[in-house]
Short mmCIF file of C-alpha atoms in Angstrom, two decimals:
data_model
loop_
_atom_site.label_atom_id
_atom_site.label_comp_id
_atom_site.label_asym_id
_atom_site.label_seq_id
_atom_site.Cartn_x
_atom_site.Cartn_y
_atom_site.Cartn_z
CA UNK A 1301 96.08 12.86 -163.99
CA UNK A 1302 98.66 12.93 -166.68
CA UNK A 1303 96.14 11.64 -169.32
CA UNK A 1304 93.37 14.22 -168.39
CA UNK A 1305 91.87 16.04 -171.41
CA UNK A 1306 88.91 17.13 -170.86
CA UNK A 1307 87.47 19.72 -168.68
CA UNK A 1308 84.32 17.51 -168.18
CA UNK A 1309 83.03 14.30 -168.80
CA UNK A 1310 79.54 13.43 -169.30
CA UNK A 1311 79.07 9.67 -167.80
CA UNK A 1312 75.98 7.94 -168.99
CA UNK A 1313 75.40 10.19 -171.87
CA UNK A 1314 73.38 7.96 -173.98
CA UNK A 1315 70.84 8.15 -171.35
CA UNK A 1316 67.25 10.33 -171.20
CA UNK A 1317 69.32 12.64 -168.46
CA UNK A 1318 72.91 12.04 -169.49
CA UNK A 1319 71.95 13.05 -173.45
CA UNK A 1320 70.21 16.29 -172.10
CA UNK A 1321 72.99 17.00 -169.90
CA UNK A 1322 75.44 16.88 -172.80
CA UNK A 1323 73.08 19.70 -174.76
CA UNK A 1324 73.02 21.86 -171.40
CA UNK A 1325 77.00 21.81 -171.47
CA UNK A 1326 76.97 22.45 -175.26
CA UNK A 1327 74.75 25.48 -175.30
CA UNK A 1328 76.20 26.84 -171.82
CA UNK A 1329 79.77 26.54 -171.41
CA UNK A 1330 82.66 28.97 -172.28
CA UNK A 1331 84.17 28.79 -175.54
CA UNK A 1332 87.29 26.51 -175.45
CA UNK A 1333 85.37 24.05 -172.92
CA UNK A 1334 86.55 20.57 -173.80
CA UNK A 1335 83.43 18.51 -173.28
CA UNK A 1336 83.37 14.15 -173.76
CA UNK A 1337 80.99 11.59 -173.85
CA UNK A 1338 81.09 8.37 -172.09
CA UNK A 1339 79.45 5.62 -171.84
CA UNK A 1340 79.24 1.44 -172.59
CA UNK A 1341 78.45 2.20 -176.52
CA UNK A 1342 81.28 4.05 -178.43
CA UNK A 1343 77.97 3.99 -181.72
CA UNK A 1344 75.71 5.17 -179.83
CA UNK A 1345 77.32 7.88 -177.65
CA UNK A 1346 77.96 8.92 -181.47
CA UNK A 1347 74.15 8.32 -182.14
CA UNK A 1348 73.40 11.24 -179.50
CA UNK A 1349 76.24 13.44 -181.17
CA UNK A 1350 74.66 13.45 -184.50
CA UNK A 1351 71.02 13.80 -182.75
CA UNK A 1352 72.26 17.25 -180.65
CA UNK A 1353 73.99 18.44 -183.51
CA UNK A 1354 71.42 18.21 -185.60
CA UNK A 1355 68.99 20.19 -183.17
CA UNK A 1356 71.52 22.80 -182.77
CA UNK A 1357 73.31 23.70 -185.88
CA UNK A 1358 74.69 26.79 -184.17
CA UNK A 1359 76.36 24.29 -182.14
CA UNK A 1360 77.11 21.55 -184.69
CA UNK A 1361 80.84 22.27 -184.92
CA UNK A 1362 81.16 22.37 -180.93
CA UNK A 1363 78.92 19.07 -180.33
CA UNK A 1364 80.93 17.38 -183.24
CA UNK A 1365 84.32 18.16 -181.60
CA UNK A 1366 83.23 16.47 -178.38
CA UNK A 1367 84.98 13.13 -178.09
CA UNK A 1368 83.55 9.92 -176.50
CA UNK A 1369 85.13 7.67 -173.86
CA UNK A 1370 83.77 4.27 -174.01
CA UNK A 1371 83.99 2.03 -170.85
CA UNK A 1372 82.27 -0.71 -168.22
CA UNK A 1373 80.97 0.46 -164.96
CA UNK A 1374 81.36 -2.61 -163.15
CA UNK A 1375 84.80 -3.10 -164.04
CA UNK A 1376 87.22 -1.14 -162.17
CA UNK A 1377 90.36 -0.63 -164.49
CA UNK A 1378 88.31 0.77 -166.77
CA UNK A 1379 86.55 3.29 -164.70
CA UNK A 1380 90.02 4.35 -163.49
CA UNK A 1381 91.00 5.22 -167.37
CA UNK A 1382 88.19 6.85 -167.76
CA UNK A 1383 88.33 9.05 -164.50
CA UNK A 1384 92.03 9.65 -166.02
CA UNK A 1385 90.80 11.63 -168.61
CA UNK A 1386 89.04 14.39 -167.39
CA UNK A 1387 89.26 17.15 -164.52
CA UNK A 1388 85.04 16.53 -163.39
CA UNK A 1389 83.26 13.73 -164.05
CA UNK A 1390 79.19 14.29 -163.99
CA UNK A 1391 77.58 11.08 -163.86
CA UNK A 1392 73.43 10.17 -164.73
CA UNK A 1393 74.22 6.60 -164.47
CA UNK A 1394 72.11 5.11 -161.75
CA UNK A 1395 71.06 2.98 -159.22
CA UNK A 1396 74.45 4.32 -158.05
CA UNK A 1397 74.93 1.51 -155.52
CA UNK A 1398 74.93 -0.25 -158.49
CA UNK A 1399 76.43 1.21 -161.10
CA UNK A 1400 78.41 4.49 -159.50
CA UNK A 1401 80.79 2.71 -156.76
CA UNK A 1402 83.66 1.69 -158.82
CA UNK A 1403 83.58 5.30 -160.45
CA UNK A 1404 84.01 7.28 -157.41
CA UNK A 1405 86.46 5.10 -156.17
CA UNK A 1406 88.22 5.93 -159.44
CA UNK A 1407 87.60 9.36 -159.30
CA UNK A 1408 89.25 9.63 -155.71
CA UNK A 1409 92.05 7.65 -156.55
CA UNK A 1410 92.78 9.98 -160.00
CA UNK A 1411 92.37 12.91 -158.18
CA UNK A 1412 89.17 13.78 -160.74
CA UNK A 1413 86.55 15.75 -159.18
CA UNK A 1414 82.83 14.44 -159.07
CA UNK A 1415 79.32 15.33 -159.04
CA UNK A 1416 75.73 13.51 -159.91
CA UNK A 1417 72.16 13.04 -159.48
CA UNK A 1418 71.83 10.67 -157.35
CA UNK A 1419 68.95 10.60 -154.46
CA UNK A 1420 70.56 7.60 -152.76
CA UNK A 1421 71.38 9.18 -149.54
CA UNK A 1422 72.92 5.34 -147.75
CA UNK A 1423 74.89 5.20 -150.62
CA UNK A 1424 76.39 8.80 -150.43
CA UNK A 1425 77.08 8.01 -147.05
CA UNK A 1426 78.65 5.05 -147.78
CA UNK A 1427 80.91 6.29 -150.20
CA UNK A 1428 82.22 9.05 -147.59
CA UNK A 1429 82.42 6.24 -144.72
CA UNK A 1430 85.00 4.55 -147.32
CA UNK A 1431 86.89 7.07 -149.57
CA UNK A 1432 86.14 10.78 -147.91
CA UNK A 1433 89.90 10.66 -146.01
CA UNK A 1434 91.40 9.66 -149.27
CA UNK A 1435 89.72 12.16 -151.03
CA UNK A 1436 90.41 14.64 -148.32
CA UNK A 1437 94.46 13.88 -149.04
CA UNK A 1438 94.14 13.96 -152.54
CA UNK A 1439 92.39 17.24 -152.57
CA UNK A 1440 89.26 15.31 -154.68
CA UNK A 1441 85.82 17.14 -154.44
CA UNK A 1442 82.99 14.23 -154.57
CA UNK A 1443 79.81 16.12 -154.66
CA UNK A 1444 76.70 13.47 -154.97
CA UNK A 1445 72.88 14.67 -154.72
CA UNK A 1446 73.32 17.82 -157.46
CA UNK A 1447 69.89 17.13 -158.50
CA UNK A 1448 66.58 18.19 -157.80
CA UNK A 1449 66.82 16.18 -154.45
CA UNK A 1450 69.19 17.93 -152.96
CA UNK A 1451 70.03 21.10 -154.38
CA UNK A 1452 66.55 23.14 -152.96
CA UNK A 1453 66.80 21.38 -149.82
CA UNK A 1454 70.89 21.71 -149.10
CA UNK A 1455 71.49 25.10 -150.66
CA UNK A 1456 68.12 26.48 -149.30
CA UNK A 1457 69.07 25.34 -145.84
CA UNK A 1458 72.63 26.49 -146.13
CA UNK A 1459 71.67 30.32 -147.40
CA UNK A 1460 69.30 30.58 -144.16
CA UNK A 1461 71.99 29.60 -142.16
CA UNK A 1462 74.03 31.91 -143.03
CA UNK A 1463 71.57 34.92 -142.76
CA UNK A 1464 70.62 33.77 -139.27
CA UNK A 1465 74.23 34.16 -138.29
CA UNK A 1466 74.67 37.42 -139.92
CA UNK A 1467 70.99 38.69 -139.27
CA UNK A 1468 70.59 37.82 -135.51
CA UNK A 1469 74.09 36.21 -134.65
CA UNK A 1470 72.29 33.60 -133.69
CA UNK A 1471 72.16 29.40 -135.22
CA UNK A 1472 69.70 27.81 -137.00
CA UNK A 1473 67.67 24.89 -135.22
CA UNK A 1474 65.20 24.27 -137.64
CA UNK A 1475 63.50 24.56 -141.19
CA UNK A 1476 60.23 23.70 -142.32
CA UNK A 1477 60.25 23.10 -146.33
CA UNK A 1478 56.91 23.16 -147.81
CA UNK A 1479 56.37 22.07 -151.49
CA UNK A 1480 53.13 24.67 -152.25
CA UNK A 1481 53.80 23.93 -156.18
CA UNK A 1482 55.01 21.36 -158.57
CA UNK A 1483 54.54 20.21 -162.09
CA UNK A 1484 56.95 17.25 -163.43
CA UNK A 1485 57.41 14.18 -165.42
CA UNK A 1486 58.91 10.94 -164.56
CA UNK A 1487 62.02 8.98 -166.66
CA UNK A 1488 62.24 5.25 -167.02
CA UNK A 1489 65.64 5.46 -165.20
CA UNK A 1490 64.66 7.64 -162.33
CA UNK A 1491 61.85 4.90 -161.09
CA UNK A 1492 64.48 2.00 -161.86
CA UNK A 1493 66.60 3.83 -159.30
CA UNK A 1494 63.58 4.53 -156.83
CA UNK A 1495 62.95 1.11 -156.79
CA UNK A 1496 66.49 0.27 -155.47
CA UNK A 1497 66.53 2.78 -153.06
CA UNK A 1498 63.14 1.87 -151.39
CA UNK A 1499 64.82 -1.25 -150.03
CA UNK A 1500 67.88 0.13 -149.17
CA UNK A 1501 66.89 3.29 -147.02
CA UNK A 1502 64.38 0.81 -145.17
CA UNK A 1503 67.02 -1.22 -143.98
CA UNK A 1504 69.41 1.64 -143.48
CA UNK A 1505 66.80 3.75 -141.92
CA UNK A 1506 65.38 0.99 -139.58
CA UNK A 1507 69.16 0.20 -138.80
CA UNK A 1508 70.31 3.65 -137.36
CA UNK A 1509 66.57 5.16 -136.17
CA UNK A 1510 67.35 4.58 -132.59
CA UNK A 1511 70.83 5.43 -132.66
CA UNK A 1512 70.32 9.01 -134.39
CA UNK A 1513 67.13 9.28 -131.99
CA UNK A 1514 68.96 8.75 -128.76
CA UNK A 1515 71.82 11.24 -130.25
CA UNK A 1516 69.60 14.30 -131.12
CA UNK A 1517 67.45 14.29 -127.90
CA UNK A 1518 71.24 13.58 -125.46
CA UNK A 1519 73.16 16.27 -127.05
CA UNK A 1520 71.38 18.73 -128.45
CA UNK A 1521 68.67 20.81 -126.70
CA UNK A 1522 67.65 24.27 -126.81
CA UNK A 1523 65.42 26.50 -124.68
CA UNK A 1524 62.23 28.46 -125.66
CA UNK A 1525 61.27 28.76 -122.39
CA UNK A 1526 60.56 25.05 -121.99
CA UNK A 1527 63.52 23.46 -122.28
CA UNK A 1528 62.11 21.47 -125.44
CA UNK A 1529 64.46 19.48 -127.50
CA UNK A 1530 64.50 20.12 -131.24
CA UNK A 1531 63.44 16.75 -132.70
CA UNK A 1532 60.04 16.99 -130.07
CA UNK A 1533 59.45 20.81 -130.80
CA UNK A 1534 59.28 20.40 -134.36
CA UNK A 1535 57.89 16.90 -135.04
CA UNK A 1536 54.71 16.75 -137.36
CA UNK A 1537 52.97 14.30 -138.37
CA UNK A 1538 52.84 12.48 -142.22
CA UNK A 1539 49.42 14.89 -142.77
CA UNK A 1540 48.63 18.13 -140.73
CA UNK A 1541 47.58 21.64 -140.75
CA UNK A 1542 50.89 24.38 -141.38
CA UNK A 1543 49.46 27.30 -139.70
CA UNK A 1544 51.67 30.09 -141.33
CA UNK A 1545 50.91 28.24 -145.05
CA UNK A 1546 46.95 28.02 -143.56
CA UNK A 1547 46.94 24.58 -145.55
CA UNK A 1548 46.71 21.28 -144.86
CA UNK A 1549 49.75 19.37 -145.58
CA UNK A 1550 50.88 15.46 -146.42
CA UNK A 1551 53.65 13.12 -147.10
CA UNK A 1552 56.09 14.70 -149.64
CA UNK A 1553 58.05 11.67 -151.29
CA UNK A 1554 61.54 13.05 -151.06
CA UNK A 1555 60.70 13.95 -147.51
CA UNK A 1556 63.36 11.48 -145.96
CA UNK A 1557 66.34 12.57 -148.79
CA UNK A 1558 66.19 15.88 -148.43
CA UNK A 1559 66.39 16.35 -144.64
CA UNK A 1560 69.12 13.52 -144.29
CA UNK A 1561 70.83 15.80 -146.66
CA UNK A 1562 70.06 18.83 -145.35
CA UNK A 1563 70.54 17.61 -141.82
CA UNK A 1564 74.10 16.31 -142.52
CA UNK A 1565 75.27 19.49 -144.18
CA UNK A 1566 74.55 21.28 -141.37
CA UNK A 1567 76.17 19.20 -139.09
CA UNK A 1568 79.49 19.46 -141.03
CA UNK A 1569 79.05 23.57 -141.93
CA UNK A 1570 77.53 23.85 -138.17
CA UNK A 1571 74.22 25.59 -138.68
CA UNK A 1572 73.12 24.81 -134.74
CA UNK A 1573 72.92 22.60 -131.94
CA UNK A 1574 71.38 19.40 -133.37
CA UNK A 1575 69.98 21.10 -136.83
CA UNK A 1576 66.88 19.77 -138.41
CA UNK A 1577 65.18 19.74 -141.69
CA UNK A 1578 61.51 18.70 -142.24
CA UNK A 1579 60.02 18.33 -145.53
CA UNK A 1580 56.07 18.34 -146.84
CA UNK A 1581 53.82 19.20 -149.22
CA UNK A 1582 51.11 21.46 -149.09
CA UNK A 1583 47.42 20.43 -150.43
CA UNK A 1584 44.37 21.78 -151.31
CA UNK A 1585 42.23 20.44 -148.15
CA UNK A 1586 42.62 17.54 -145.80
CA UNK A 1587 40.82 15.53 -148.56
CA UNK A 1588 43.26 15.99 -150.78
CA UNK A 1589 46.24 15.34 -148.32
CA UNK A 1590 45.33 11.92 -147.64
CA UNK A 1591 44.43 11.00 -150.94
CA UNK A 1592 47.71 12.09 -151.55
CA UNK A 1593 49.60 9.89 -149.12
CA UNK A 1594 47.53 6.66 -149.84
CA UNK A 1595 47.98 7.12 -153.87
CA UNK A 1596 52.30 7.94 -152.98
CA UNK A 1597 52.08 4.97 -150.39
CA UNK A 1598 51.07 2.44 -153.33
CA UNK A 1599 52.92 3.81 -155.72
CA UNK A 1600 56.32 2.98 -153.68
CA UNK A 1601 54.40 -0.31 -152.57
CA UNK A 1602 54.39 -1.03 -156.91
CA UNK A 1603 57.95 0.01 -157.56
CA UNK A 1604 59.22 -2.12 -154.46
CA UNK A 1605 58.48 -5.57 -156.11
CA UNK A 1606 59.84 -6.36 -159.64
CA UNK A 1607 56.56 -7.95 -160.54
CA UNK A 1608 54.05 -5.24 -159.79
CA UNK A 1609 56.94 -3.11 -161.78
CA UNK A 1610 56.65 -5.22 -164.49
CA UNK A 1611 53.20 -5.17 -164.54
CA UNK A 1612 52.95 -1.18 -164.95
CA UNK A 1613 56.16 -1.16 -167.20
CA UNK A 1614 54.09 -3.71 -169.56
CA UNK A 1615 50.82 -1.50 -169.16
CA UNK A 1616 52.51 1.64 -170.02
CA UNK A 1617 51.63 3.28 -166.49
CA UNK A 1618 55.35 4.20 -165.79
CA UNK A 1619 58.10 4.68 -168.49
CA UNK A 1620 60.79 1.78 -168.94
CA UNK A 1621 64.45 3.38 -168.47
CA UNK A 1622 65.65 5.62 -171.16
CA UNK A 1623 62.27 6.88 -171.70
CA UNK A 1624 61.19 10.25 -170.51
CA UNK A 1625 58.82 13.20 -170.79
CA UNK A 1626 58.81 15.30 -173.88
CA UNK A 1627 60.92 18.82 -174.30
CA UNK A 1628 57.36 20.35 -174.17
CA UNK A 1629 56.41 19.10 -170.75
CA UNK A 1630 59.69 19.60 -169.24
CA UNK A 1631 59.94 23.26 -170.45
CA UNK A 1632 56.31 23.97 -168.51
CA UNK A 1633 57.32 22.20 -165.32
CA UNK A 1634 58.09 24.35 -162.17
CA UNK A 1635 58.30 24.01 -158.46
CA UNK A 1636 58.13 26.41 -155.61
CA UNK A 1637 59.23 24.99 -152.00
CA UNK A 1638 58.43 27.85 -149.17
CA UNK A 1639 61.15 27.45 -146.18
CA UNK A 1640 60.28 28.37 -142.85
CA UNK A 1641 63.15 29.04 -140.27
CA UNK A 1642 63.87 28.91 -136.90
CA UNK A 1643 66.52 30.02 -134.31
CA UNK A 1644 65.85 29.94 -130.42
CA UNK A 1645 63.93 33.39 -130.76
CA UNK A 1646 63.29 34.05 -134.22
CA UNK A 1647 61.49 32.75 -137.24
CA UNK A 1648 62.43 34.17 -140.76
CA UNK A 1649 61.46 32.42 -144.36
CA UNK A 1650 62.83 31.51 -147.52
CA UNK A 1651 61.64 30.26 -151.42
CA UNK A 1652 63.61 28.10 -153.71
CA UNK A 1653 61.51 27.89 -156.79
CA UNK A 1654 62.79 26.46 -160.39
CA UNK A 1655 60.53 27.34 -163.73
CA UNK A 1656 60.67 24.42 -165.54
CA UNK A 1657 59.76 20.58 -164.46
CA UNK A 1658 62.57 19.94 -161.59
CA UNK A 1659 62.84 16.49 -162.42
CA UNK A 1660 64.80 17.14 -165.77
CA UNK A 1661 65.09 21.02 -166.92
CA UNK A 1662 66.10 21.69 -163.32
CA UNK A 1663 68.12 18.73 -162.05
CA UNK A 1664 69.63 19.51 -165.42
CA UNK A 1665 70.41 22.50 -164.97
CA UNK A 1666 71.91 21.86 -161.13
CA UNK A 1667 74.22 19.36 -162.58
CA UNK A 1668 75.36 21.04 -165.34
CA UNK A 1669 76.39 24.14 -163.50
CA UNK A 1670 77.73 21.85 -160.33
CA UNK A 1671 80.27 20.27 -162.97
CA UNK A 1672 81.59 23.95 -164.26
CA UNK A 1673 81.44 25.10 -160.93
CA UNK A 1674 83.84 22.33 -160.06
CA UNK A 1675 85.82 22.91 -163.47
CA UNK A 1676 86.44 26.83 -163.56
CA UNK A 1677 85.20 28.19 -160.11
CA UNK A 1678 87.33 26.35 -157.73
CA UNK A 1679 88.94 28.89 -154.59
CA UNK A 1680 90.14 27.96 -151.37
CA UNK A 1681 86.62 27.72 -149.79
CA UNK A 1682 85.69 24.98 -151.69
CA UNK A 1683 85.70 21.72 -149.31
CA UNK A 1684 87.45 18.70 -150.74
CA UNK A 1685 85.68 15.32 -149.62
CA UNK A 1686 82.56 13.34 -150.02
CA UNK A 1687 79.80 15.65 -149.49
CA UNK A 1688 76.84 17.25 -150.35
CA UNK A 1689 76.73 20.43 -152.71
CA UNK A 1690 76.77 23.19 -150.21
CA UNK A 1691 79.73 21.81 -148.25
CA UNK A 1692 82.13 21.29 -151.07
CA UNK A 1693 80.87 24.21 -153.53
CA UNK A 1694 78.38 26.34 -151.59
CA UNK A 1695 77.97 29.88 -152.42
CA UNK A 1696 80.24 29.58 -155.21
CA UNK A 1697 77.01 27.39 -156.74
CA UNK A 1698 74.75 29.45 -155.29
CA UNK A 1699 75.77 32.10 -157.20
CA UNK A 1700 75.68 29.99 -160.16
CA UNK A 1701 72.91 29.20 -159.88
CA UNK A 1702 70.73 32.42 -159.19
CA UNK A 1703 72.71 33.63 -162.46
CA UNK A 1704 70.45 31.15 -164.19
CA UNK A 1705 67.49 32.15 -163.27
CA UNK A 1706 67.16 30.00 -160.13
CA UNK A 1707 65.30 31.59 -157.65
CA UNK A 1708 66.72 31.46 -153.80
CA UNK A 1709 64.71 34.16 -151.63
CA UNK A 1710 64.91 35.34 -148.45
CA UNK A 1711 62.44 37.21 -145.95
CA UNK A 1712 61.30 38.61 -142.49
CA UNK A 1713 57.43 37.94 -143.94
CA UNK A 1714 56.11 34.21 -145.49
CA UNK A 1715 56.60 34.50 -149.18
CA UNK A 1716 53.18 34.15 -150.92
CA UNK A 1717 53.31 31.11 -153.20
CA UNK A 1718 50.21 30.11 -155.33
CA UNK A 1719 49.43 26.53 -153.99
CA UNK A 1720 49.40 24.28 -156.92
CA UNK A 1721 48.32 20.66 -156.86
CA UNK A 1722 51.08 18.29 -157.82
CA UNK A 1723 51.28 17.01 -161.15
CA UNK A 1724 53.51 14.32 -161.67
CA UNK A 1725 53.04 12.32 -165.16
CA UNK A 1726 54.60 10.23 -167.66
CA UNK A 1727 54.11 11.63 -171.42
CA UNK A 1728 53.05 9.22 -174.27
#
């Protein structure tokens, strides 16, 4: 990296997330912090300088010292020049199947460490089927899903592991994540991206179901006097009644993200024989459960053809990309997700909770911290590879992030949560 000059690089910072990300970094980072812009427009990457500046004239001298580095996603030379230049790249630019590949592959072969946002779990995986042994040699940290799906999920999971081990020397088999709370917007850019995922984790998912299957219930069994294997003993169905929560509970969309995430992390860090993670969320009555699933089940059923997309795009039902909620609605989001834990003879409980809308002020926040804990908190127990968050960072991030306010609980008793219905809308 003999052309690096920047401690971090924003990628995609003319974007609803990447522009927010930028202000984060400005506002929270040690003096002396060389931040940069990049992006496809040199004008308007300079566009959003003059914008944050103008916001935050405390900051004006800062945010008008931060340079911009302009380059082409899909066009490989370039995204090597532009890894070049920095020490961590965080990128908002999505689909990342799309628009991320060439950037990673840069980022490995500059020896530039990585983080983003991205909820495309096949892709992830992809990524550390192809470059993770490279990265591995070159000592690069790749850390993808530093957003609101994984971070709860893969940290939350990770910091019960760890207490079961210390608590009860014993592994974790199991947790139960329950969304009892949730207020959030939507962007324009995060629905263009769901709608390239829903295709691809179909095919992925119907392409290695069996195989994972077979490979849980061979290998991995535990005994709770039955001899019950883990995926049988804690299967659930899409809506049913969570007897510790005393709530009915339904499909939660980022259900199947968070516990492939989860569920790889702690096959790498070793939480247990054949570790799972389930995911739901918790309603007001069964009523409201299935009204639930059938109103999330055509939602993905709109976003999955271009037409219907069109359609609501045109009708100003869902935001087109680079729009987003306001500041207002993203400062009076929250989230609370109750965790409920398991080892062969012991059940303990946990509570990741963020206080404003986890979409944007919290997936912001995740990322922004994941890049400076990649910049300036780097040790010898940080993983190098392409991983989740809690394998390459863990309680270095952790820490992190509970020094911002995040909340990440643990207890011998359920954690009382208020159960709020979810609120996810688009502002106008």
């Amino acid at each position: 990296m003999s052309d690096c000059r920047y401690d971090i690089l924003v990628w995609g910072a003319t974007g609803f997330t990447g522009e927010r990300l930028v202000e984060y970094l400005a506002m929270n980072t040690p003096a002396e912090t060389k931040v940069a812009l990049g992006g496809r427009s040199h004008d308007k990457l300079e566009e959003v300088k003059i914008r944050l500046a103008a916001k935050h004239p405390q900051a004006s001298v800062s945010i008008g010292d931060m340079d911009v580095v302009v380059g082409d996603s899909m066009d490989q030379e370039q995204m090597n020049a532009v890894a070049a230049k920095a020490r961590v790249v965080a990128s908002t630019v999505g689909p990342y199947s799309v628009y991320g590949t060439n950037l990673v592959r840069a980022c490995v072969e500059q020896r530039t460490d990585y983080c983003d946002i991205t909820g495309e779990v096949p892709w992830v995986r992809q990524m550390n089927k192809e470059l993770n042994a490279q990265a591995v040699q070159n000592n690069v940290h790749i850390a993808s899903l530093c957003g609101f799906d994984s971070i709860p999920a893969d940290l939350g999971c990770m910091m019960l592991a760890e207490y079961a081990k210390e608590k009860y020397e014993k592994p974790l088999l199991h947790v139960k994540g329950s969304i009892v709370g949730i207020r959030g917007g939507v962007s324009g850019g995060t629905l263009a991206t769901a709608a390239t995922q829903i295709g691809t984790m179909a095919k992925a998912k119907a392409r290695n179901y069996f195989k994972r299957s077979d490979s849980r219930i061979s290998t991995d069994r535990f005994s709770r006097g039955d001899n019950r294997d883990p995926v049988k003993q804690f299967n659930r169905s899409i809506i049913h009644y969570d007897k510790t929560l005393q709530r009915w509970q339904t499909f939660w969309i980022m259900s199947d993200i968070n516990s492939m995430t989860a569920g790889w992390a702690g096959r790498v860090l070793g939480y247990g024989p054949g570790f799972t993670y389930a995911e739901s969320m918790t309603t007001k009555g069964l009523i409201h459960a299935v009204a639930i699933a059938v109103g999330l089940l055509y939602g993905i059923i709109f976003l999955a053809f271009s037409f219907t997309r069109n359609i609501l795009y045109a009708t100003k039902v869902i935001p087109r990309p680079g729009e987003g909620p306001s500041e207002e609605f993203t400062q009076n989001g929250f989230f609370s997700l109750h965790l409920e834990a398991f080892t062969e003879s012991n059940t303990f409980y946990g509570k990741v909770s963020g206080n404003s809308d986890p979409g944007y002020g919290e997936t912001i926040k995740y990322l922004g911290e994941s890049a400076l804990c990649l910049a300036f908190d780097m040790d010898d127990s940080f993983r190098p590879g392409v991983y989740p968050p809690s394998v390459i960072m863990g309680n270095a991030l952790l820490r992190r992030l509970r020094s911002k306010g995040c909340q990440f609980e643990i207890s011998e008793i359920p954690i009382p949560s208020k159960v709020s219905s979810l609120v996810v809308k688009k502002e106008n």
